[in-house]
Coordinates of C-alpha atoms and ligand atoms in Angstrom, one line a residue:
M1 CA 34.8 -15.6 -35.9
R2 CA 37.3 -12.8 -36.0
R3 CA 40.9 -13.9 -35.7
A4 CA 41.5 -12.0 -32.4
G5 CA 38.4 -13.4 -30.8
F6 CA 39.4 -16.9 -31.9
V7 CA 43.0 -16.5 -30.6
A8 CA 41.6 -15.2 -27.2
L9 CA 39.2 -18.2 -27.1
I10 CA 42.1 -20.6 -27.6
L11 CA 44.4 -18.9 -25.1
L12 CA 41.7 -18.7 -22.4
S13 CA 40.7 -22.4 -22.9
L14 CA 44.3 -23.6 -22.9
G15 CA 45.1 -21.5 -19.9
V16 CA 42.3 -23.0 -17.8
A17 CA 43.0 -26.5 -19.1
G18 CA 46.7 -26.0 -18.2
Y19 CA 45.7 -24.8 -14.7
A20 CA 43.6 -28.0 -14.2
V21 CA 46.3 -30.4 -15.4
A22 CA 49.0 -28.7 -13.4
V23 CA 47.1 -28.4 -10.2
Y24 CA 45.4 -31.8 -10.3
G25 CA 48.4 -33.6 -11.8
L26 CA 51.0 -32.1 -9.4
L27 CA 49.5 -30.9 -6.2
P28 CA 47.6 -32.7 -3.4
I29 CA 43.9 -32.8 -4.1
G30 CA 42.0 -29.4 -3.8
S31 CA 45.2 -27.6 -2.6
L32 CA 44.3 -24.2 -3.8
L33 CA 40.6 -24.3 -2.8
H34 CA 38.2 -23.4 0.0
P35 CA 38.8 -26.0 2.9
E36 CA 35.2 -27.3 2.5
M37 CA 35.8 -28.0 -1.2
R38 CA 39.2 -29.7 -0.4
A39 CA 37.4 -31.9 2.1
T40 CA 34.7 -32.9 -0.4
Y41 CA 37.3 -33.7 -3.1
A42 CA 39.2 -35.8 -0.6
N43 CA 36.0 -37.8 0.0
Y44 CA 35.3 -38.2 -3.7
P45 CA 38.7 -38.4 -5.4
A46 CA 37.5 -40.6 -8.3
G47 CA 34.6 -38.2 -9.1
I48 CA 36.7 -35.1 -9.1
Y49 CA 39.7 -36.6 -11.0
A50 CA 37.4 -38.2 -13.6
H51 CA 35.6 -34.8 -13.9
V52 CA 38.8 -32.7 -14.2
F53 CA 40.8 -35.0 -16.5
G54 CA 37.8 -35.8 -18.7
S55 CA 36.5 -32.3 -19.0
V56 CA 40.0 -30.9 -19.7
V57 CA 40.0 -32.9 -23.0
A58 CA 36.9 -30.9 -24.1
L59 CA 38.3 -27.6 -23.1
A60 CA 41.7 -28.2 -24.8
L61 CA 40.3 -29.6 -28.0
G62 CA 37.0 -27.7 -28.4
P63 CA 38.3 -24.4 -29.8
F64 CA 40.2 -26.1 -32.6
Q65 CA 37.1 -27.9 -33.9
F66 CA 35.8 -24.4 -35.0
S67 CA 38.7 -23.9 -37.3
A68 CA 37.5 -23.9 -40.9
L69 CA 40.9 -25.2 -42.1
L70 CA 40.6 -28.3 -39.9
R71 CA 37.0 -28.9 -40.9
T72 CA 37.6 -28.6 -44.6
R73 CA 41.2 -29.7 -45.2
H74 CA 41.7 -32.2 -42.4
V75 CA 38.3 -33.8 -42.0
Q76 CA 39.6 -37.1 -40.5
L77 CA 41.5 -35.1 -37.8
H78 CA 38.3 -33.1 -37.1
R79 CA 36.4 -36.4 -36.8
W80 CA 38.9 -38.0 -34.4
L81 CA 39.2 -34.8 -32.2
G82 CA 35.4 -34.7 -32.2
R83 CA 35.2 -38.3 -30.9
L84 CA 37.6 -37.5 -28.1
Y85 CA 35.8 -34.2 -27.4
L86 CA 32.4 -35.8 -27.1
G87 CA 33.4 -39.3 -25.8
I88 CA 36.0 -38.4 -23.1
G89 CA 35.4 -34.7 -22.6
V90 CA 31.6 -34.2 -22.6
L91 CA 30.4 -37.8 -21.8
G92 CA 33.1 -38.7 -19.2
G93 CA 33.7 -35.2 -17.8
G94 CA 29.9 -34.5 -17.8
V95 CA 28.8 -37.6 -16.0
A96 CA 31.5 -37.1 -13.4
G97 CA 30.5 -33.3 -13.2
L98 CA 26.9 -34.3 -12.6
F99 CA 28.0 -36.5 -9.8
M100 CA 30.2 -33.8 -8.3
A101 CA 27.2 -31.3 -8.6
F102 CA 25.5 -33.2 -5.8
H103 CA 28.4 -32.4 -3.5
A104 CA 29.3 -28.9 -4.7
F105 CA 30.1 -26.1 -2.4
G106 CA 27.4 -23.4 -2.0
G107 CA 24.3 -25.4 -1.0
L108 CA 21.2 -26.2 -3.1
P109 CA 21.4 -23.1 -5.5
A110 CA 25.0 -24.0 -6.5
R111 CA 24.2 -27.7 -6.8
L112 CA 21.2 -27.0 -9.0
G113 CA 23.2 -24.6 -11.2
F114 CA 26.0 -27.2 -11.8
A115 CA 23.5 -30.0 -12.2
C116 CA 21.6 -28.1 -14.9
L117 CA 24.9 -27.2 -16.6
A118 CA 25.9 -30.8 -16.6
L119 CA 22.6 -32.0 -18.1
A120 CA 22.6 -29.2 -20.7
W121 CA 26.2 -30.2 -21.6
L122 CA 25.4 -33.9 -22.0
Y123 CA 22.2 -33.1 -23.9
S124 CA 23.7 -30.7 -26.4
G125 CA 26.6 -33.1 -27.0
Y126 CA 24.1 -35.9 -27.6
R127 CA 22.2 -33.8 -30.1
A128 CA 25.4 -32.7 -31.9
Y129 CA 26.3 -36.4 -32.2
L130 CA 22.9 -37.5 -33.5
A131 CA 22.9 -34.6 -36.0
I132 CA 26.3 -35.6 -37.5
R133 CA 25.4 -39.3 -37.6
S134 CA 22.4 -38.4 -39.7
G135 CA 24.4 -36.0 -41.9
E136 CA 22.8 -32.8 -40.7
I137 CA 25.8 -30.6 -40.8
A138 CA 24.1 -27.3 -40.0
A139 CA 22.3 -28.8 -37.0
H140 CA 25.5 -30.4 -35.9
R141 CA 27.3 -27.0 -36.0
R142 CA 24.5 -25.3 -34.1
W143 CA 24.5 -27.9 -31.3
M144 CA 28.3 -27.9 -31.1
V145 CA 28.3 -24.1 -30.8
R146 CA 25.9 -24.5 -27.8
N147 CA 27.9 -27.3 -26.4
F148 CA 31.2 -25.4 -26.5
A149 CA 29.5 -22.3 -25.0
L150 CA 28.8 -24.6 -22.0
T151 CA 32.3 -26.1 -22.0
F152 CA 33.6 -22.5 -21.8
A153 CA 31.8 -22.1 -18.4
A154 CA 35.0 -23.6 -17.0
V155 CA 36.7 -20.4 -18.2
T156 CA 34.0 -17.9 -17.3
L157 CA 33.6 -19.3 -13.8
R158 CA 37.3 -18.8 -13.2
L159 CA 37.1 -15.2 -14.5
Y160 CA 34.0 -14.2 -12.5
L161 CA 35.0 -15.7 -9.2
P162 CA 38.2 -13.7 -8.6
A163 CA 36.5 -10.6 -10.1
A164 CA 33.6 -11.0 -7.6
V165 CA 36.0 -11.6 -4.6
A166 CA 38.2 -8.6 -5.7
S167 CA 35.2 -6.4 -5.8
G168 CA 34.3 -7.2 -2.2
I169 CA 31.6 -9.9 -2.7
A170 CA 32.1 -12.8 -0.2
F171 CA 33.1 -16.1 -1.8
D172 CA 30.2 -17.9 -0.2
T173 CA 27.7 -15.4 -1.7
A174 CA 29.4 -15.2 -5.1
Y175 CA 29.8 -19.0 -5.6
P176 CA 26.1 -20.0 -5.9
A177 CA 25.3 -17.1 -8.2
I178 CA 28.3 -17.9 -10.4
A179 CA 27.2 -21.6 -10.7
W180 CA 24.4 -20.1 -12.9
L181 CA 26.1 -17.0 -14.3
C182 CA 29.1 -19.0 -15.6
W183 CA 27.0 -20.7 -18.3
I184 CA 23.6 -19.1 -19.0
P185 CA 25.0 -15.8 -20.5
N186 CA 27.5 -18.0 -22.5
L187 CA 24.6 -19.8 -24.1
V188 CA 22.7 -16.6 -24.9
A189 CA 25.8 -15.0 -26.4
A190 CA 26.6 -18.1 -28.5
E191 CA 23.1 -18.2 -29.8
L192 CA 23.0 -14.5 -30.7
L193 CA 26.6 -14.3 -32.1
F194 CA 27.1 -17.6 -33.9
N195 CA 23.7 -19.4 -34.4
R196 CA 22.0 -16.5 -36.1
T197 CA 24.6 -16.1 -38.8
H198 CA 23.2 -16.5 -42.3
H199 CA 26.4 -17.6 -43.8
P200 CA 25.9 -19.1 -47.3
A201 CA 27.7 -22.3 -46.4
I202 CA 25.4 -22.8 -43.3
A203 CA 22.3 -21.9 -45.3
A204 CA 23.3 -24.4 -48.0
A205 CA 24.1 -27.1 -45.4
A206 CA 20.7 -26.5 -43.8
A207 CA 19.0 -26.9 -47.2
G208 CA 20.9 -30.1 -47.8
L209 CA 22.8 -28.5 -50.7
R210 CA 26.5 -28.4 -51.4
P211 CA 28.0 -25.0 -50.3
P212 CA 29.2 -22.9 -53.3
S213 CA 32.9 -22.8 -52.6
S214 CA 33.7 -25.2 -49.8
P215 CA 34.1 -29.0 -50.0
H216 CA 31.0 -31.0 -49.1
V217 CA 31.7 -33.1 -46.0
E218 CA 30.1 -36.5 -46.1
R219 CA 29.5 -38.2 -42.7
Ligands
LIG301 C1 30.5 -27.8 -18.5 C2 30.2 -28.7 -17.6 C3 30.8 -28.7 -16.3 C4 30.2 -29.0 -15.1 C5 28.7 -29.3 -14.9 C6 31.1 -28.9 -14.0 C7 30.9 -29.2 -12.7 C8 31.8 -29.1 -11.7 C9 31.5 -29.3 -10.3 C10 30.1 -29.6 -9.7 C11 32.6 -29.1 -9.6 C12 32.8 -29.2 -8.1 C13 32.5 -27.8 -7.6 C14 32.5 -27.7 -6.1 O1 33.0 -28.6 -5.4 O2 31.9 -26.7 -5.6 C15 33.7 -28.8 -10.6 C16 35.0 -28.6 -10.3 C17 36.0 -28.5 -11.2 N1 35.8 -28.5 -12.6 FE1 34.1 -28.6 -13.6 N2 32.4 -28.6 -14.6 C18 32.2 -28.5 -15.9 C19 33.2 -28.2 -16.9 C20 34.5 -28.2 -16.6 C21 35.6 -28.1 -17.6 C22 35.4 -28.0 -19.1 C23 36.7 -28.1 -16.9 C24 38.1 -28.1 -17.6 C25 39.2 -27.7 -17.1 C26 36.4 -28.2 -15.5 C27 37.4 -28.3 -14.4 C28 37.1 -28.3 -13.1 C29 38.0 -28.2 -12.0 C30 39.5 -28.0 -12.2 C31 37.3 -28.3 -10.9 C32 37.9 -28.3 -9.4 C33 37.8 -26.9 -8.9 C34 39.0 -26.0 -9.2 O3 40.1 -26.5 -9.0 O4 38.8 -24.9 -9.7 N3 35.1 -28.3 -15.3 N4 33.1 -28.8 -11.8

């Protein structure tokens, strides 16, 4: 990935992670939200706090896992961050996110959108885990690209919502559509941009060979 894109990815991810920690760590529950959402969160505080503080781990750590430097020179750190990313972020945040999907604002369309996102997030994380446990590095990379594209829905949702409201679309109309739009285009873009790359290292990993100039990572 080009450096500017990577830096933007890090800044956007850390920005939304910072928002979540500050607002849910310091303010009364659901302070900045629609009154209906605030009431729901007050009814399910364990669900929303588990979701926010679990998922934030994935959003804050995820971008760094794509750093080639971390993967090749600091493999142990990459592994430990990966365990936190998948175990706390995706598994913890995803199960709580699935629970919160049943109570989401915006009726059935929004609830289905968030539930499908949660299931896709959990499934892609599981596939990435299985792949690395069986030493399939190329498959692990592909599934992690998909998984982080879904994690990044937390960012795209918070870009699209204010943009929709600023362009005159009512919040109640925008929200159910954005429950889908925040993640499906991310998946398509990730697949087209990062999973079609015929990089020699990826091709070599897919064929089970040692890449020509980068260290082989045993798992
Ligand atoms: C990718 C899978 C995710 C799913 C399925 C998901 C699902 C949900 C659902 C259903 C809600 C409640 C929405 C409502 O009441 O209408 C919610 C709220 C929230 N989620 Fe997620 N989420 C995901 C990822 C993330 C990530 C990675 C973060 C990281 C910061 C995050 C942070 C939040 C926050 C802060 C809220 C409360 C609303 C707000 O203050 O903006 N979510 N999420």
